[in-house]
Amino acid sequence: MLDETLAILDDLIAFETVALTPNLDLVGYCSERLGAVGADIRLTHSGDGTRANLFATIGPSGDGGIVLSGHTDVVPVDAGDWSTPPFEAYHRDGRVYGRGSADMKGFIACVLALAPRFAALSLGRPLHVALTFDEEDGFHGAPILLDDLVCNGPRPSAAIIGEPTGMEVVAAHKGCYEYTTTVTGRSGHSSEPGRAVNAVQYATRFITGLMELGAEMTDRAPASSPYEPAPTTMSVGTITGGQARCVVADRCSLEWEMRPVQRTDADHVRTRLAELEDRLTQEMRLVHPGASIRTEVVCEVDGLEFDDASPALGLMRSLLGDTPAGVVSYGTEAGLFQAAGIPAVVWGPGHIGQAHRPDEYVEVDDLGACLAVLARLGDSLVR
Ligand SMILES: [Zn+2]
C-alpha cells in the first residue's frame, strides 16, 4: 500500500497545479482512479471552466458518512531556490521532496491508494473524497463544491481536511480574510505635487491606519484565545505603484490580509477602514474629483470554531484514542465545511513548516501512519 501511495504521489507532484492555473489533468487522473473502483463522481467547475472540484462517493449513496478532503493546488515555486526540480518527486533519506508533497498531495495520494480497499469493503456508510481547486489563492473552489453539496446533497456527517498537521488533530483555527485595496489618484510632475494626487502616499496613509488597527486588535484579543499569537493579526503582503521618481503616481494597490480570532474583530476592522477610506477619499477629491480608494474582497474565509462535541472530533478520538485537540493560526477549508453544516477537523501527514517553502517534503513514515489510520476509518464504516 505504501509503495502504491508513493507511486501516486510521484504522479500528483508532476501535475503543475499552481493555484489559479488549470488542474483538469490532475482531476482527470483522480477521476480515473476513483471511477475504476466504482465511485460515483461529481465535478464542479470554476467560472471559466479551467479548474474543477471533484466529489466522489464510495459505498452507499445518501446522507452520512465521512469526507476525506484535500486541495489540488499548490503555491508557486521559485525553481532557483530548489535543490531538485520542484515538480519531480525526489526520494531521499525517507522523504519525498516536491512542491505539494506535504501541502497536500501526500494526503491525497494516501486516499487514492486506499480507494480500491475502501471499495472492496461492504460499507454501511459512504466514504466521500472531496478535492478542491485554488485553496492557496483565495479559497475559490471549496465554496462551489460545498454549495453543490448543500443544494443537491448528500449531507456527510463529518470531514477530515488532510492538511499537514504532523498527524496532530487540529480542531480550531483563525479565519482568513484577504483583500486588495486600490488607490486611484492623479498623475503629475513631481515638481508640482499640489496639482496631483499621489496614490503611493495615500496608500501609505491607508497602511498606517491598517497597522494602527492591528495594534488595537491586541487589546481586543479574548483572554481565552487559544491561539499563538492570541489576537487577530493583520499584514500587508504586497504594494505596487508609481512609474518614476519624477512622476506623481496615479495608482497604487496593495494586497493585505487579516486573520480574525472572532467575527466581531473583522466587523470592527471593516467599519473602521471604511471610515478611513471615506476620510482619505474626501481629501483626495479636493484636488481631483475622480480620485478613489476601493477595497475588493479576495476571500473572507471563516475560522474553524472549536466544538468539543463535534462528530468530526469524536471520529478522530475513536480512531486515535484520547488525542489532544490542537489549534493553529493558519486557515484551512475546515471552517467552510463547518459553515456548510459539515463538522470538520484538520489532520494529515507532513508539517506546515515544510509547506510553502523550497525543498518541501513529506516523511514516508508519516504517509505510512496516515494510511494505517485511514484504513481503520474505512473499517469503521463497514456495516
Ligand atoms: Zn494546504
Coordinates of C-alpha atoms and ligand atoms in Angstrom, one line a residue:
M1 CA 0.0 0.0 0.0
L2 CA 2.9 2.4 0.8
D3 CA 4.6 1.7 -2.5
E4 CA 1.4 2.4 -4.3
T5 CA 1.0 5.6 -2.4
L6 CA 4.5 6.8 -3.2
A7 CA 3.9 6.0 -6.9
I8 CA 0.7 8.0 -6.9
L9 CA 2.4 10.9 -5.0
D10 CA 5.1 11.0 -7.8
D11 CA 2.3 11.3 -10.4
L12 CA 0.5 14.0 -8.4
I13 CA 3.6 16.1 -7.9
A14 CA 4.3 16.1 -11.6
F15 CA 1.0 17.9 -12.3
E16 CA 2.0 21.6 -12.0
T17 CA -1.3 22.6 -10.3
V18 CA -0.2 26.1 -9.1
A19 CA -3.3 27.9 -7.7
L20 CA -5.2 29.8 -10.4
T21 CA -3.9 27.6 -13.2
P22 CA -5.7 24.6 -14.7
N23 CA -6.0 21.4 -12.7
L24 CA -8.1 19.4 -15.1
D25 CA -5.3 16.9 -15.8
L26 CA -4.9 16.1 -12.2
V27 CA -8.6 15.9 -11.6
G28 CA -8.9 13.6 -14.7
Y29 CA -6.2 11.3 -13.1
C30 CA -8.0 11.2 -9.8
S31 CA -11.4 10.6 -11.5
E32 CA -10.0 7.7 -13.5
R33 CA -8.6 6.0 -10.3
L34 CA -11.8 6.6 -8.3
G35 CA -14.1 5.7 -11.2
A36 CA -12.2 2.5 -11.7
V37 CA -13.2 1.3 -8.2
G38 CA -16.9 2.2 -8.9
A39 CA -17.0 5.6 -7.1
D40 CA -19.8 7.9 -8.0
I41 CA -18.1 11.1 -9.2
R42 CA -19.4 14.7 -9.5
L43 CA -17.4 17.6 -10.8
T44 CA -18.0 21.3 -10.3
H45 CA -16.0 24.0 -12.1
S46 CA -14.5 27.4 -11.9
G47 CA -16.4 30.2 -13.8
D48 CA -14.0 29.8 -16.8
G49 CA -14.0 26.0 -16.7
T50 CA -10.3 25.6 -16.4
R51 CA -10.3 24.3 -12.8
A52 CA -12.5 21.6 -11.2
N53 CA -13.5 20.3 -7.9
L54 CA -14.1 16.6 -7.6
F55 CA -16.6 15.0 -5.2
A56 CA -16.6 11.2 -5.2
T57 CA -18.6 8.7 -3.1
I58 CA -17.5 5.2 -2.4
G59 CA -20.2 2.9 -0.9
P60 CA -23.9 3.6 -0.4
S61 CA -25.4 6.9 -1.6
G62 CA -27.3 9.2 0.7
D63 CA -26.6 11.2 3.8
G64 CA -24.0 10.5 6.4
G65 CA -20.5 9.1 6.0
I66 CA -17.1 10.8 6.1
V67 CA -15.4 13.2 3.7
L68 CA -11.7 13.0 3.1
S69 CA -10.7 16.3 1.6
G70 CA -7.7 17.9 0.1
H71 CA -6.9 20.9 -2.2
T72 CA -5.3 20.0 -5.5
D73 CA -3.5 23.3 -6.0
V74 CA -0.1 24.3 -4.7
V75 CA 1.7 27.6 -4.1
P76 CA 4.1 28.9 -6.8
V77 CA 7.8 28.0 -6.9
D78 CA 10.9 29.9 -7.5
A79 CA 12.8 27.0 -9.0
G80 CA 16.2 28.6 -8.4
D81 CA 15.7 28.1 -4.7
W82 CA 15.1 24.4 -5.0
S83 CA 17.8 21.7 -4.8
T84 CA 15.9 19.5 -7.2
P85 CA 13.2 20.2 -9.8
P86 CA 10.1 21.1 -7.7
F87 CA 7.6 19.2 -9.9
E88 CA 9.6 16.0 -10.0
A89 CA 9.3 13.9 -6.9
Y90 CA 12.7 13.2 -5.4
H91 CA 13.1 10.4 -2.8
R92 CA 15.9 10.6 -0.3
D93 CA 16.5 9.7 3.3
G94 CA 12.9 8.5 4.0
R95 CA 11.5 11.7 2.5
V96 CA 9.7 12.6 -0.7
Y97 CA 10.6 16.1 -1.9
G98 CA 8.5 18.1 -4.3
R99 CA 6.0 21.0 -4.4
G100 CA 2.8 19.9 -2.7
S101 CA 4.4 16.7 -1.2
A102 CA 3.3 17.9 2.3
D103 CA 0.6 20.5 1.3
M104 CA -1.3 18.4 0.4
K105 CA -0.7 15.8 -2.3
G106 CA 0.7 13.3 0.2
F107 CA -2.7 13.0 1.9
I108 CA -4.5 12.8 -1.5
A109 CA -2.1 10.0 -2.5
C110 CA -3.0 8.1 0.6
V111 CA -6.7 8.4 -0.1
L112 CA -6.3 7.3 -3.7
A113 CA -4.1 4.4 -2.8
L114 CA -6.7 3.2 -0.3
A115 CA -9.7 3.7 -2.7
P116 CA -9.7 0.1 -4.0
R117 CA -9.6 -1.2 -0.4
F118 CA -12.5 1.1 0.6
A119 CA -14.4 0.0 -2.4
A120 CA -13.9 -3.7 -1.6
L121 CA -15.4 -3.3 1.9
S122 CA -19.1 -3.6 2.3
L123 CA -19.6 -0.1 3.6
G124 CA -22.7 0.7 5.6
R125 CA -22.0 4.4 5.4
P126 CA -20.4 6.3 2.5
L127 CA -16.8 7.4 2.2
H128 CA -16.5 10.6 0.2
V129 CA -13.5 12.2 -1.4
A130 CA -13.5 15.9 -1.9
L131 CA -10.8 17.6 -4.0
T132 CA -10.8 21.3 -4.4
F133 CA -9.1 24.0 -6.5
D134 CA -7.5 27.4 -5.7
E135 CA -7.3 26.9 -2.0
E136 CA -4.0 28.6 -1.9
D137 CA -5.3 31.7 -3.6
G138 CA -8.5 32.8 -2.0
F139 CA -10.3 29.5 -1.3
H140 CA -12.2 29.8 -4.6
G141 CA -13.0 26.1 -5.2
A142 CA -14.4 24.8 -1.9
P143 CA -17.4 27.2 -1.7
I144 CA -18.5 25.9 -5.1
L145 CA -18.2 22.3 -4.1
L146 CA -20.0 23.0 -0.8
D147 CA -22.8 24.9 -2.4
D148 CA -23.4 22.0 -4.7
L149 CA -23.5 19.6 -1.7
V150 CA -25.8 21.8 0.3
C151 CA -28.2 22.2 -2.7
N152 CA -28.0 18.7 -4.1
G153 CA -26.8 16.5 -1.3
P154 CA -25.6 14.3 0.2
R155 CA -25.1 15.6 3.7
P156 CA -22.0 13.9 5.1
S157 CA -21.7 13.7 8.9
A158 CA -18.0 14.8 9.2
A159 CA -15.0 15.8 7.2
I160 CA -11.2 15.3 7.7
I161 CA -9.2 18.0 5.9
G162 CA -5.8 16.4 5.3
E163 CA -3.6 19.5 5.7
P164 CA -0.1 18.8 7.0
T165 CA -0.6 18.9 10.8
G166 CA 2.1 16.4 11.6
M167 CA -0.7 13.9 12.3
E168 CA -2.0 16.1 15.2
V169 CA -5.7 16.7 15.3
V170 CA -6.5 20.4 14.8
A171 CA -10.0 21.4 16.0
A172 CA -9.9 25.2 15.6
H173 CA -8.2 27.8 13.6
K174 CA -8.5 31.5 12.8
G175 CA -10.3 32.9 9.9
C176 CA -8.5 34.1 6.8
Y177 CA -9.8 37.3 5.2
E178 CA -7.9 38.7 2.1
Y179 CA -8.3 42.0 0.3
T180 CA -6.9 44.1 -2.5
T181 CA -7.0 47.9 -1.9
T182 CA -6.5 50.2 -4.9
V183 CA -5.8 53.9 -4.6
T184 CA -6.5 56.0 -7.7
G185 CA -5.1 59.5 -7.7
R186 CA -3.9 61.9 -10.5
S187 CA -0.5 61.8 -12.0
G188 CA 1.6 65.0 -12.5
H189 CA 5.1 66.3 -12.5
S190 CA 6.8 65.8 -9.2
S191 CA 7.9 69.5 -9.1
E192 CA 4.2 70.4 -8.7
P193 CA 2.8 67.8 -6.3
G194 CA 0.0 70.0 -5.2
R195 CA -1.7 69.8 -8.6
A196 CA -1.6 66.0 -8.5
V197 CA -2.9 63.3 -6.1
N198 CA -0.2 61.0 -5.1
A199 CA -1.6 57.5 -4.9
V200 CA 1.5 56.0 -3.3
Q201 CA 1.5 58.5 -0.5
Y202 CA -2.3 58.0 0.2
A203 CA -1.7 54.2 0.1
T204 CA 1.0 54.6 2.9
R205 CA -1.6 56.5 5.0
F206 CA -4.1 53.7 4.5
I207 CA -1.4 51.2 5.6
T208 CA -0.6 53.3 8.6
G209 CA -4.3 53.1 9.5
L210 CA -4.3 49.4 9.0
M211 CA -1.3 48.9 11.3
E212 CA -2.9 51.1 14.0
L213 CA -6.0 48.9 13.8
G214 CA -3.7 45.9 14.1
A215 CA -2.3 47.3 17.3
E216 CA -5.9 47.8 18.6
M217 CA -6.5 44.1 17.9
T218 CA -4.0 43.2 20.5
D219 CA -6.2 44.8 23.2
R220 CA -9.3 43.2 21.9
A221 CA -7.9 39.6 22.0
P222 CA -10.2 37.5 24.2
A223 CA -8.4 36.3 27.4
S224 CA -9.5 32.8 26.4
S225 CA -7.9 33.0 22.9
P226 CA -6.3 29.6 22.3
Y227 CA -4.1 31.0 19.5
E228 CA -0.5 31.9 19.3
P229 CA -0.3 34.7 18.6
A230 CA -3.5 35.4 20.5
P231 CA -5.1 38.4 18.8
T232 CA -6.4 39.0 15.3
T233 CA -3.4 39.8 13.1
M234 CA -3.1 41.9 10.0
S235 CA -0.4 42.0 7.4
V236 CA 0.3 43.8 4.1
G237 CA 1.8 41.4 1.6
T238 CA 2.4 43.4 -1.5
I239 CA 2.4 47.0 -2.6
T240 CA 2.7 48.2 -6.2
G241 CA 2.6 51.7 -7.6
G242 CA 4.3 54.5 -9.4
Q243 CA 6.3 54.9 -12.6
A244 CA 9.4 57.0 -11.8
R245 CA 10.9 59.3 -9.2
C246 CA 9.9 62.4 -11.1
V247 CA 6.3 61.4 -11.7
V248 CA 3.5 61.6 -9.1
A249 CA 1.9 58.2 -9.0
D250 CA -1.8 58.0 -10.1
R251 CA -2.2 54.4 -8.9
C252 CA -1.1 52.2 -6.1
S253 CA -2.5 48.9 -5.0
L254 CA -1.8 46.7 -2.0
E255 CA -2.7 43.2 -1.1
W256 CA -3.3 42.6 2.6
E257 CA -5.0 40.1 5.0
M258 CA -6.4 39.7 8.4
R259 CA -6.6 36.6 10.5
P260 CA -9.6 37.1 12.9
V261 CA -9.9 35.2 16.1
Q262 CA -13.5 36.3 16.3
R263 CA -16.0 37.6 13.8
T264 CA -16.6 40.8 15.8
D265 CA -12.9 41.8 15.2
A266 CA -13.4 41.5 11.4
D267 CA -16.6 43.6 11.6
H268 CA -14.8 46.2 13.7
V269 CA -11.9 46.4 11.2
R270 CA -14.1 46.7 8.2
T271 CA -16.2 49.5 9.8
R272 CA -13.1 51.5 10.8
L273 CA -11.4 51.1 7.5
A274 CA -14.5 52.3 5.6
E275 CA -14.3 55.4 7.8
L276 CA -10.6 55.9 6.9
E277 CA -11.3 55.3 3.2
D278 CA -14.0 58.0 3.3
R279 CA -11.8 60.5 5.1
L280 CA -8.9 60.0 2.7
T281 CA -11.1 60.0 -0.4
Q282 CA -12.7 63.3 0.6
E283 CA -9.2 64.8 1.0
M284 CA -8.1 63.5 -2.4
R285 CA -11.2 64.7 -4.1
L286 CA -10.5 68.3 -3.1
V287 CA -7.8 68.1 -5.8
H288 CA -9.2 65.6 -8.2
P289 CA -12.9 64.5 -8.1
G290 CA -12.1 61.2 -9.8
A291 CA -9.8 60.0 -7.0
S292 CA -10.8 56.9 -5.1
I293 CA -9.8 54.2 -2.7
R294 CA -11.5 50.9 -3.2
T295 CA -11.1 47.6 -1.3
E296 CA -12.1 44.4 -3.0
V297 CA -12.7 41.1 -1.2
V298 CA -10.4 38.3 -2.4
C299 CA -11.9 36.0 0.2
E300 CA -13.4 36.0 3.6
V301 CA -13.0 32.5 5.0
D302 CA -14.4 31.9 8.4
G303 CA -12.4 30.2 11.1
L304 CA -13.0 26.7 12.4
E305 CA -14.7 27.2 15.8
F306 CA -13.8 24.7 18.5
D307 CA -16.7 22.3 19.4
D308 CA -15.8 19.6 21.9
A309 CA -18.9 17.7 20.9
S310 CA -18.1 17.8 17.2
P311 CA -18.7 14.5 15.5
A312 CA -15.5 15.1 13.5
L313 CA -13.5 15.4 16.7
G314 CA -15.4 12.3 18.1
L315 CA -14.4 10.4 14.9
M316 CA -10.7 11.3 15.4
R317 CA -10.8 10.3 19.1
S318 CA -12.3 6.9 18.1
L319 CA -9.5 6.4 15.5
L320 CA -6.6 7.7 17.5
G321 CA -7.6 7.3 21.1
D322 CA -7.8 10.2 23.5
T323 CA -6.0 12.6 21.4
P324 CA -5.5 16.3 22.2
A325 CA -7.4 18.8 20.0
G326 CA -5.0 21.5 18.9
V327 CA -5.4 24.9 17.4
V328 CA -3.4 26.6 14.7
S329 CA -3.2 30.2 13.3
Y330 CA -3.3 29.3 9.6
G331 CA -6.6 29.0 7.7
T332 CA -7.9 25.8 6.0
E333 CA -11.1 24.8 4.3
A334 CA -12.3 23.2 7.5
G335 CA -14.1 26.4 8.5
L336 CA -16.0 26.4 5.2
F337 CA -17.1 22.8 5.7
Q338 CA -18.2 23.7 9.3
A339 CA -20.1 26.7 8.0
A340 CA -21.8 24.4 5.4
G341 CA -23.1 22.2 8.2
I342 CA -20.4 19.5 7.9
P343 CA -18.4 19.2 11.2
A344 CA -14.7 19.2 10.3
V345 CA -11.2 18.7 11.7
V346 CA -7.8 19.1 10.2
W347 CA -5.4 16.2 10.3
G348 CA -2.8 14.9 7.9
P349 CA 0.7 13.9 7.1
G350 CA 3.6 16.3 6.8
H351 CA 4.4 19.5 8.6
I352 CA 3.1 23.0 7.9
G353 CA 6.7 24.2 8.4
Q354 CA 7.6 22.4 5.2
A355 CA 4.7 23.8 3.2
H356 CA 5.2 26.9 1.0
R357 CA 9.0 26.6 1.1
P358 CA 11.7 25.5 -1.3
D359 CA 12.6 21.8 -0.9
E360 CA 9.1 21.0 0.6
Y361 CA 9.0 17.3 1.7
V362 CA 6.9 14.8 3.4
E363 CA 8.2 11.9 5.6
V364 CA 7.5 8.5 4.2
D365 CA 6.8 7.3 7.7
D366 CA 4.1 10.0 8.0
L367 CA 2.4 8.6 4.9
G368 CA 2.6 5.1 6.3
A369 CA 1.0 6.2 9.6
C370 CA -1.7 8.2 7.6
L371 CA -2.5 5.0 5.6
A372 CA -3.0 3.0 8.8
V373 CA -5.4 5.5 10.3
L374 CA -7.4 5.9 7.1
A375 CA -7.6 2.1 6.7
R376 CA -9.1 1.9 10.3
L377 CA -11.5 4.6 9.3
G378 CA -12.7 2.6 6.3
D379 CA -13.1 -0.5 8.6
S380 CA -15.2 1.6 11.0
L381 CA -17.7 2.3 8.2
V382 CA -18.4 -1.3 7.4
R383 CA -22.0 -2.3 8.1
Ligands
ZN1 ZN -2.7 23.4 2.2

